[in-house]
CSV table of C-alpha atoms in Angstrom, one decimal:
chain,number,residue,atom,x,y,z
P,1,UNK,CA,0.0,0.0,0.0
P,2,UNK,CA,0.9,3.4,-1.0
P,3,UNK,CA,-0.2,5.1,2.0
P,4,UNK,CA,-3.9,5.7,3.5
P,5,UNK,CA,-6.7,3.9,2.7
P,6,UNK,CA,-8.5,2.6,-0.6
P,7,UNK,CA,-10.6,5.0,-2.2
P,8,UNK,CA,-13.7,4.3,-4.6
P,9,UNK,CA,-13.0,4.4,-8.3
P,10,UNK,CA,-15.3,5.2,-11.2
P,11,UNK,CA,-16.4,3.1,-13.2
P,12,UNK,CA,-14.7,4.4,-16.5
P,13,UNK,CA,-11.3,4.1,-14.2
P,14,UNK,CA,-12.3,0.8,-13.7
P,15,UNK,CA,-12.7,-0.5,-17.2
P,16,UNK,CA,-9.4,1.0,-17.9
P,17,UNK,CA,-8.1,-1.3,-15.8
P,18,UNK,CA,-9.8,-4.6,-16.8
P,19,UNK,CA,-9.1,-3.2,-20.5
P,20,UNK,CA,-5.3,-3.6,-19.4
P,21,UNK,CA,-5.7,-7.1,-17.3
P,22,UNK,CA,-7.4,-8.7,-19.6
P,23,UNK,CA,-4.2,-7.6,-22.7
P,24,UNK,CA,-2.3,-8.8,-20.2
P,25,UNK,CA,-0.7,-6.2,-18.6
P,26,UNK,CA,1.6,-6.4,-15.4
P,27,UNK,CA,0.7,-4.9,-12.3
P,28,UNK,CA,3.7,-2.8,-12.9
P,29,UNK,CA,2.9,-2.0,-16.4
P,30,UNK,CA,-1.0,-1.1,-15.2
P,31,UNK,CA,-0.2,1.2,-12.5
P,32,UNK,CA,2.4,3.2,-14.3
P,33,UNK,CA,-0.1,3.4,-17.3
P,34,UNK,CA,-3.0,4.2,-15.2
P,35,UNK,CA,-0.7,6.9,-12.7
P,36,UNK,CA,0.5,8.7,-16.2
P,37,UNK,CA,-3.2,9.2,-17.1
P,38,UNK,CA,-5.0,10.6,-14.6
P,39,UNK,CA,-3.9,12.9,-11.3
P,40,UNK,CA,-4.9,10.7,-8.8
P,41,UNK,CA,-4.9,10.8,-4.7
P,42,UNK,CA,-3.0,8.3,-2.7
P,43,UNK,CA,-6.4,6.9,-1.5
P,44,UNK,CA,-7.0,6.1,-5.7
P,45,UNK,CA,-3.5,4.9,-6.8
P,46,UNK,CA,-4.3,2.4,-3.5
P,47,UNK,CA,-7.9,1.5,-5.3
P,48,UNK,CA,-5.9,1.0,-8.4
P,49,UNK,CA,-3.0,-1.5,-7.3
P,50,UNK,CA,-6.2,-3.0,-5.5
P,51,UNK,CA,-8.6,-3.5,-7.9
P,52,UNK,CA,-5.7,-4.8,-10.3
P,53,UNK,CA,-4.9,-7.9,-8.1
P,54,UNK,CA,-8.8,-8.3,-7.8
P,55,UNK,CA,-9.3,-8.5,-11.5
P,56,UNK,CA,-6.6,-11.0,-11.8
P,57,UNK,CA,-7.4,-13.4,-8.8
P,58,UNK,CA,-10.8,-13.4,-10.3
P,59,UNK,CA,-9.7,-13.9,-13.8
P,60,UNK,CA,-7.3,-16.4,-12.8
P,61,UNK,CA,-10.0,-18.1,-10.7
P,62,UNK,CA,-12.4,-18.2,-13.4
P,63,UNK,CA,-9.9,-19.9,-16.4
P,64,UNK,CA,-8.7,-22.2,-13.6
P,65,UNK,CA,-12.5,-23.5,-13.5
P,66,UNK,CA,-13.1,-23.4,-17.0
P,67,UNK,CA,-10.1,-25.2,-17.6
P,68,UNK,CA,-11.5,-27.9,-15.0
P,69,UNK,CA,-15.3,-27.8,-16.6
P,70,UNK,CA,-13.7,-28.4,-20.0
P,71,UNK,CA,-11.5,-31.7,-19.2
P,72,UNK,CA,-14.7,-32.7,-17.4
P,73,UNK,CA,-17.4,-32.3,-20.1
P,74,UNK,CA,-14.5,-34.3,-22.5
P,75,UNK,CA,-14.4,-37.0,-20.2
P,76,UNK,CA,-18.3,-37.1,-19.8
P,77,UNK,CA,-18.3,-37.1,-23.9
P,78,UNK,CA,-16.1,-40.0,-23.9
P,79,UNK,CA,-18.2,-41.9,-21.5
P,80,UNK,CA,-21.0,-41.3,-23.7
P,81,UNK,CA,-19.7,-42.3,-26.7
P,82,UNK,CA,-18.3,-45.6,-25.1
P,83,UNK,CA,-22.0,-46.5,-23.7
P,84,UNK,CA,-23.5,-45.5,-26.8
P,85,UNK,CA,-20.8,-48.0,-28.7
P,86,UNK,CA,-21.7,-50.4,-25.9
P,87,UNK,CA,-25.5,-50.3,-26.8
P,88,UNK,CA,-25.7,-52.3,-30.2
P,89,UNK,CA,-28.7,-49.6,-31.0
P,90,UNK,CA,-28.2,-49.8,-34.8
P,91,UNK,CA,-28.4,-46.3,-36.6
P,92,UNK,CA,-31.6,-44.6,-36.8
P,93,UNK,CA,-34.5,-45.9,-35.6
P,94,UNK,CA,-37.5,-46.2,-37.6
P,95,UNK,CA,-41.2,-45.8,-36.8
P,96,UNK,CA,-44.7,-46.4,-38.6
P,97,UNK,CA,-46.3,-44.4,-36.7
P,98,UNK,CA,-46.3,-40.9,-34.5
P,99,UNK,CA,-47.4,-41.4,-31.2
P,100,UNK,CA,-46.9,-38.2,-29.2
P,101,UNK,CA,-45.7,-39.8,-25.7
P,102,UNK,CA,-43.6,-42.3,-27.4
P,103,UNK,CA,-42.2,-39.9,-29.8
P,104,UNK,CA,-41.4,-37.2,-26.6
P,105,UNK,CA,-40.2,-39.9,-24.1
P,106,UNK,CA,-38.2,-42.1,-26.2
P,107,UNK,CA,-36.7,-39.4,-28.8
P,108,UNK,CA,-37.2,-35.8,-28.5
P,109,UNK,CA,-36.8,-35.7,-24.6
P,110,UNK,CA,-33.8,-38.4,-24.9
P,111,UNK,CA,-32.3,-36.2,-27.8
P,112,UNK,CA,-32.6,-39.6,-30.4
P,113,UNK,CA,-33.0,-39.0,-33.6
P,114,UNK,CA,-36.2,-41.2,-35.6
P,115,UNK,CA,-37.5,-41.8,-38.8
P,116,UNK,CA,-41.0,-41.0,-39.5
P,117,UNK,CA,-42.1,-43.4,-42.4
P,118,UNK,CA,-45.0,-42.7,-44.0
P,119,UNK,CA,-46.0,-39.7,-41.7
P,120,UNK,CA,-47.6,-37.6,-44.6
P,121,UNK,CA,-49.6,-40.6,-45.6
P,122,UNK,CA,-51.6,-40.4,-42.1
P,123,UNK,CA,-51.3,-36.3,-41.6
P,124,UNK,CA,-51.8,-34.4,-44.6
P,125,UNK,CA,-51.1,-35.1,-48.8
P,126,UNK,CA,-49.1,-31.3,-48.9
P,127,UNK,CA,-50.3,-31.3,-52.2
P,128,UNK,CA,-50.2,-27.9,-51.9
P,129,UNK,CA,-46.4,-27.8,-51.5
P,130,UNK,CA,-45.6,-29.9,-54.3
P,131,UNK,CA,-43.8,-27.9,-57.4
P,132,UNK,CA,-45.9,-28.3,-60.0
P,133,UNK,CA,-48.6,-26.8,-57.8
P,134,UNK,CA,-46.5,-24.0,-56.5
P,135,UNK,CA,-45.0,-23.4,-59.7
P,136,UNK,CA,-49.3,-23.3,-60.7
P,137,UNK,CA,-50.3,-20.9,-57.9
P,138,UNK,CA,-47.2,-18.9,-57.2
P,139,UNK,CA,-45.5,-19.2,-60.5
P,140,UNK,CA,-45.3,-15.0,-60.6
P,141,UNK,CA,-44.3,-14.6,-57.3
P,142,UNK,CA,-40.6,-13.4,-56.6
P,143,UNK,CA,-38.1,-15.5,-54.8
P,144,UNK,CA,-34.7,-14.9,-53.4
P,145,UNK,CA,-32.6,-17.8,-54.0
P,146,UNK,CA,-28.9,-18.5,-53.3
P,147,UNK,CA,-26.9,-19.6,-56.5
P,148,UNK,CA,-23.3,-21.0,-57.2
P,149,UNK,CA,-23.6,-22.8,-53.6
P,150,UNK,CA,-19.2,-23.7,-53.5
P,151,UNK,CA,-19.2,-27.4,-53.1
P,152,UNK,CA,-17.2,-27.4,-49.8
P,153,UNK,CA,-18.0,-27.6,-46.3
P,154,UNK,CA,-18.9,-24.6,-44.7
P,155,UNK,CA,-20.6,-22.8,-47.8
P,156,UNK,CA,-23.6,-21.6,-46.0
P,157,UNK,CA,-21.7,-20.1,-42.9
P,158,UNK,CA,-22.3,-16.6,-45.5
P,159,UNK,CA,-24.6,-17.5,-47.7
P,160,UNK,CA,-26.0,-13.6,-48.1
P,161,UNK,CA,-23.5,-13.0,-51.3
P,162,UNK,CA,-24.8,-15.6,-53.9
P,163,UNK,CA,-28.4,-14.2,-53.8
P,164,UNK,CA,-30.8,-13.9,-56.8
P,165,UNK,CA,-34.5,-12.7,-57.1
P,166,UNK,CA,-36.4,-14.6,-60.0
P,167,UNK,CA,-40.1,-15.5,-60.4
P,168,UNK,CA,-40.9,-19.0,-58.4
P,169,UNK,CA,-41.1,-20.1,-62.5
P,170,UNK,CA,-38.3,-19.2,-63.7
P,171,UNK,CA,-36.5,-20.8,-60.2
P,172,UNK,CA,-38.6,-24.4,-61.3
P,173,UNK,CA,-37.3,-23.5,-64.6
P,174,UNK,CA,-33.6,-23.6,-63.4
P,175,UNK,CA,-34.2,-26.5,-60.9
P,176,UNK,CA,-35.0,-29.2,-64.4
P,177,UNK,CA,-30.7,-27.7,-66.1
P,178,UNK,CA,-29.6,-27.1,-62.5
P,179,UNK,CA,-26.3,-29.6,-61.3
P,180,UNK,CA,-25.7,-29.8,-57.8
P,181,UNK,CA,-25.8,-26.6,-55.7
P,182,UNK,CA,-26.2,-24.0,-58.7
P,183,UNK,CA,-29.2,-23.1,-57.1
P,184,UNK,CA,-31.2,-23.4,-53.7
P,185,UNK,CA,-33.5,-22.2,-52.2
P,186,UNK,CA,-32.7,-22.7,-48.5
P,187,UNK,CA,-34.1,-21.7,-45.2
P,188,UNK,CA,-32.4,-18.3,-44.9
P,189,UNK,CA,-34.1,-17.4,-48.1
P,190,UNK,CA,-37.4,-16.8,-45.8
P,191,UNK,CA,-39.9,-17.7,-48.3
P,192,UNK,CA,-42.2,-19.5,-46.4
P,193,UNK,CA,-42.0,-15.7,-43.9
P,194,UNK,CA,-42.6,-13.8,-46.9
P,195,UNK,CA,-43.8,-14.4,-50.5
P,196,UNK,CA,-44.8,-18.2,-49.8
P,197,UNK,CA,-46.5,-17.9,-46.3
P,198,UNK,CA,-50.0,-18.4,-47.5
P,199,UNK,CA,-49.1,-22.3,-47.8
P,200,UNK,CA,-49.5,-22.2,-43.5
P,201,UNK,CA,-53.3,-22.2,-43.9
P,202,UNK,CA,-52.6,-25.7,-45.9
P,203,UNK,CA,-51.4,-27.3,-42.8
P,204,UNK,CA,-53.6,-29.6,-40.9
P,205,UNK,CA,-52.6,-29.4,-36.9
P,206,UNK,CA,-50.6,-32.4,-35.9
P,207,UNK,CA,-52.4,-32.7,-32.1
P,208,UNK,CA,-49.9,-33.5,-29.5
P,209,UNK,CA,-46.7,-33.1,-31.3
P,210,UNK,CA,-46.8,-29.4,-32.9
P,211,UNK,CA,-48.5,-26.1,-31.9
P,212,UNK,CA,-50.5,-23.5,-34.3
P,213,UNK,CA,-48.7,-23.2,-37.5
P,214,UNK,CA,-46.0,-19.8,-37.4
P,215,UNK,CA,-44.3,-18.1,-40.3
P,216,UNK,CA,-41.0,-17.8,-37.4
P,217,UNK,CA,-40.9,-21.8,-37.0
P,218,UNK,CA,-41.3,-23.0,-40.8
P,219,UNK,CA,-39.5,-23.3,-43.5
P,220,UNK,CA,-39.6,-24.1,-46.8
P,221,UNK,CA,-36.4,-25.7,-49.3
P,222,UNK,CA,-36.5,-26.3,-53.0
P,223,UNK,CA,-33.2,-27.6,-54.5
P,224,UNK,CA,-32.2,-29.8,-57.6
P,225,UNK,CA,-30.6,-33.6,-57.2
P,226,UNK,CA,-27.0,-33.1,-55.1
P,227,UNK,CA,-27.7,-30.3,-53.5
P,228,UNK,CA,-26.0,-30.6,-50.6
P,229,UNK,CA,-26.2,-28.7,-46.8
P,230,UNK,CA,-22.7,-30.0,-45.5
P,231,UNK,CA,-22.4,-31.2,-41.6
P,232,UNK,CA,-23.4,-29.0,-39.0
P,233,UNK,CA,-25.6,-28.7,-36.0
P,234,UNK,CA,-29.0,-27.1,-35.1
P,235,UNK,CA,-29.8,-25.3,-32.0
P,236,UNK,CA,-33.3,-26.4,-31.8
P,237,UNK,CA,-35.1,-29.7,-32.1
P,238,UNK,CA,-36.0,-29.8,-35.8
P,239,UNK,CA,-38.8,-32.2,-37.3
P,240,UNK,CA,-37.9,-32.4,-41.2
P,241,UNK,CA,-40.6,-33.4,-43.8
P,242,UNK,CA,-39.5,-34.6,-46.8
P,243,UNK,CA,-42.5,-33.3,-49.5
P,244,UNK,CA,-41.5,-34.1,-52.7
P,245,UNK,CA,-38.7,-36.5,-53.9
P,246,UNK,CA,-35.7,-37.9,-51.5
P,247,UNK,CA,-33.1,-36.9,-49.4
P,248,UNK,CA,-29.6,-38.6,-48.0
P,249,UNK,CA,-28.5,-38.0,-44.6
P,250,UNK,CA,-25.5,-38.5,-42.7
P,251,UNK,CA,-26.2,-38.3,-38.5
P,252,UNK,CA,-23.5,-38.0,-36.0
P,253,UNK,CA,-24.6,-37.6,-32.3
P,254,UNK,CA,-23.1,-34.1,-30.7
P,255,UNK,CA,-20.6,-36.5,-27.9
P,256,UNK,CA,-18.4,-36.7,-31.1
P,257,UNK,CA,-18.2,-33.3,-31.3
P,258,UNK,CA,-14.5,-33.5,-31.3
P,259,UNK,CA,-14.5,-36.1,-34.0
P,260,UNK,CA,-15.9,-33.4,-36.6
P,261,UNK,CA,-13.3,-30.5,-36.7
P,262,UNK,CA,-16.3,-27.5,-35.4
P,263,UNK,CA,-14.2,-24.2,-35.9
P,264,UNK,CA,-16.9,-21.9,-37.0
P,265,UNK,CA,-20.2,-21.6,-35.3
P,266,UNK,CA,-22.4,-24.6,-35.7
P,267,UNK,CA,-20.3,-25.7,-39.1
P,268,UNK,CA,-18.1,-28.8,-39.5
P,269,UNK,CA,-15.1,-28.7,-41.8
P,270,UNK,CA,-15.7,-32.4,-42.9
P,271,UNK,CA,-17.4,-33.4,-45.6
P,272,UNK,CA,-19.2,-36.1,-44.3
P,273,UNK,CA,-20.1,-38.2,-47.5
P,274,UNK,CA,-16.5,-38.3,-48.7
P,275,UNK,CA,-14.6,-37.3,-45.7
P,276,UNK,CA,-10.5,-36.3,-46.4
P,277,UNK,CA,-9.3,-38.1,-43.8
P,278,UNK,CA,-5.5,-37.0,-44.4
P,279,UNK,CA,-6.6,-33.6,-43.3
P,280,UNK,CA,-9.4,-34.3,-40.8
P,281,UNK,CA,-7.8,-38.2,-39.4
P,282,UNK,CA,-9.8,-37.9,-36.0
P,283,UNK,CA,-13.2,-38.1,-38.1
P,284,UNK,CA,-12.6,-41.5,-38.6
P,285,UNK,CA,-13.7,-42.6,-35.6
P,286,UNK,CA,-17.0,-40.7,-35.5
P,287,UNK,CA,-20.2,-42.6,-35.5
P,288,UNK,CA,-22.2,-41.5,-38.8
P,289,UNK,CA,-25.4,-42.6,-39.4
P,290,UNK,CA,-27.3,-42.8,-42.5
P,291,UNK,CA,-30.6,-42.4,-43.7
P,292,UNK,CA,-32.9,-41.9,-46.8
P,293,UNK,CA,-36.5,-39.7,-46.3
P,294,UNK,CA,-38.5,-40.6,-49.0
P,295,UNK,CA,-41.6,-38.7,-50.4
P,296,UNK,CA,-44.1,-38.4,-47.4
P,297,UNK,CA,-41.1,-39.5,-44.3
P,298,UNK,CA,-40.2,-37.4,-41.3
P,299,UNK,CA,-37.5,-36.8,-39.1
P,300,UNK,CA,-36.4,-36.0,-35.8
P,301,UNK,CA,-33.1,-34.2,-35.5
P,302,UNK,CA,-32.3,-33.3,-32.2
P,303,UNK,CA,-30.7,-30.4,-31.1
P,304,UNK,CA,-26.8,-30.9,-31.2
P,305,UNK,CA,-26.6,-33.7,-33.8
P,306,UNK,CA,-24.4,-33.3,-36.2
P,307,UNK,CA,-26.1,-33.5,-39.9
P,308,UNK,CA,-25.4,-33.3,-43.7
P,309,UNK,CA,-27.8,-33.7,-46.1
P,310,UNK,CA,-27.8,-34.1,-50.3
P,311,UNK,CA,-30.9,-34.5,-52.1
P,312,UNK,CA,-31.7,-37.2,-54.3
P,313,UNK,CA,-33.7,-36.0,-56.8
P,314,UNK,CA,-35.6,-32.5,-57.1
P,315,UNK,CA,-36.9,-31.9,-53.9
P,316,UNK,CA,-39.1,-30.1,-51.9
P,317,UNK,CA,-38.7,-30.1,-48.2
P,318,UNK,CA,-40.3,-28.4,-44.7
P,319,UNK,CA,-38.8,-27.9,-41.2
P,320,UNK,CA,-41.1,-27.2,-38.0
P,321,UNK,CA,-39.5,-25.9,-34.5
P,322,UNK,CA,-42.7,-25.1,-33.2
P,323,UNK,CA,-43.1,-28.7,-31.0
P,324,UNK,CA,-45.3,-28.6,-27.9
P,325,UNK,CA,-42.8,-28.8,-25.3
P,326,UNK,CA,-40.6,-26.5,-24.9
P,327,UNK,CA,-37.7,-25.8,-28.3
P,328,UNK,CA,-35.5,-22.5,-27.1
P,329,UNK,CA,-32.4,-23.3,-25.9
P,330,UNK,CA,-30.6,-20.1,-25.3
P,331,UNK,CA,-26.6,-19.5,-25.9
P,332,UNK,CA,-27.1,-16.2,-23.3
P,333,UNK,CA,-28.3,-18.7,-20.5
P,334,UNK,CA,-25.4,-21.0,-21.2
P,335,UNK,CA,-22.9,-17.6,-21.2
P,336,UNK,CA,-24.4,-17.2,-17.6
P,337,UNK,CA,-23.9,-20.3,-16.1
P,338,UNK,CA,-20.6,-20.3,-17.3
């Protein structure tokens, strides 16, 4: 201590200080540059060495603890993955029917993925939805569209600078000469918010499994045969409903997160269908599962899980969020427990 008691800092004073803890800044280093700044009494430059050790014991305190939650969530993921190796549960399963309490208490509440076969069949035709009779009703209407889609892992991370507005005719047009991902209409295209959402009064309810249709928990894609959403995560529960023709998936559950190479966001570097192993070696031992939705199936992919998808043929899909039990899980209240 200087001399005489602590005295209470401002605030801006304050964030000086954590500005220079947290570049790293010695205790030396901080005081001279904070004592050079302002004209301070002895009471203050006793606040400042202060309030500098505080910052640091707490900073130091808190990476200690994160350091700590970190090797213990890996070793919980590893567990995981050795009961779920352990299991013999092949793939994905498979059901013929939707029964809301099986469907919540053995899949979405379990975060397990299932197959839906058929689910169309026994809820609604979505005749409405099929391209011929969009193409019929909506044929004028403008769409934005994302076009030249690169063919590598990670292309949607910015999608927002291969965008196009055509007529939803001249898109259908495009889909019959398109290869691969020349053109797409994908979820951040908003249709089914905008120029498409009169296709929500279409929708029967499905009682016990999704709430009132919303334009903020649908939406619509349209893409030709291989185009291709590369591996990433969701941070919802999503149920997927193949419309019109079929669509490939490859599944990984989120315990081999570290198996995937995640360095931006919810994106995987890997391309799952024809992985480079040379460059990504750990993604051999991840545990893909695959799956085809035909016309009509349904899928559960639970928050976390690891997906990429190509399409099979022209095809017309839906995703719903909007699931009776509860579907927000927010980043902010993970920040906070953290």
């Amino acid at each position: 201590m200087i001399g005489g008691e602590p005295a209470a800092l401002s605030s801006a004073l304050r964030a000086q200080i954590l500005a220079l803890v947290l570049r790293g800044a010695s205790r030396d280093d901080t005081v001279a540059t904070i004592f050079g700044k302002h004209d301070l009494t002895t009471g203050e430059k006793n606040a400042v060495v202060d309030e500098y050790e505080r910052l640091v014991t707490t900073i130091a305190s808190r990476e200690r603890y994160r350091a700590m939650a970190d090797a213990k969530a890996a070793w919980m993921m590893a567990n995981y993955r050795r009961l779920d190796a352990q299991s013999g549960r092949p793939g994905i399963d498979e059901l013929d029917r939707l029964d809301p309490e099986e469907f919540f208490q053995q899949y979405y509440f379990r975060n397990r993925p299932v197959k839906i076969r058929r689910l169309l069949e026994r809820w609604q035709g979505f005749d409405a939805w099929h391209l011929p009779r969009l193409v019929s009703a909506y044929g004028d209407v403008p769409l934005e569209i994302t076009v030249n889609r690169p063919p590598v892992a990670g292309h949607d991370v910015g999608p927002e600078a291969d965008l196009r507005t055509v007529p939803l005719r001249e898109f259908a047009a495009m889909l019959e000469r398109a290869k691969s991902d020349e053109v797409y209409l994908i979820a951040r295209n908003r249709a089914i918010q905008q120029t498409l959402s009169p296709l929500l009064d279409t929708l029967d309810p499905l009682d016990g499994v999704l709430t009132p249709f919303s334009r903020a928990h649908t939406n619509l894609w349209i893409g030709p045969r291989d185009a291709t959403t590369y591996l990433h995560h969701d941070v919802t529960n999503v149920l997927f409903v193949q419309v019109e023709g079929a669509k490939k998936f490859w599944l990984i559950p989120p315990y081999h997160g570290n198996h995937v190479y995640n360095k931006t966001g919810v994106f995987s570097d890997v391309d799952a269908e024809h992985p480079d192993l040379a460059r990504f070696p750990l993604f051999a031992f991840a545990a893909v599962s695959t799956t085809v939705l035909e016309e009509g199936d349904a899928l559960l992919i639970p928050i976390g899980w690891w997906h990429q998808v190509r399409s099979l043929s022209t095809s017309v899909s839906a995703t719903f969020l909007n699931f009776v039990h509860d579907n927000v899980f927010s980043i902010a209240e993970f920040s906070r427990l953290g």
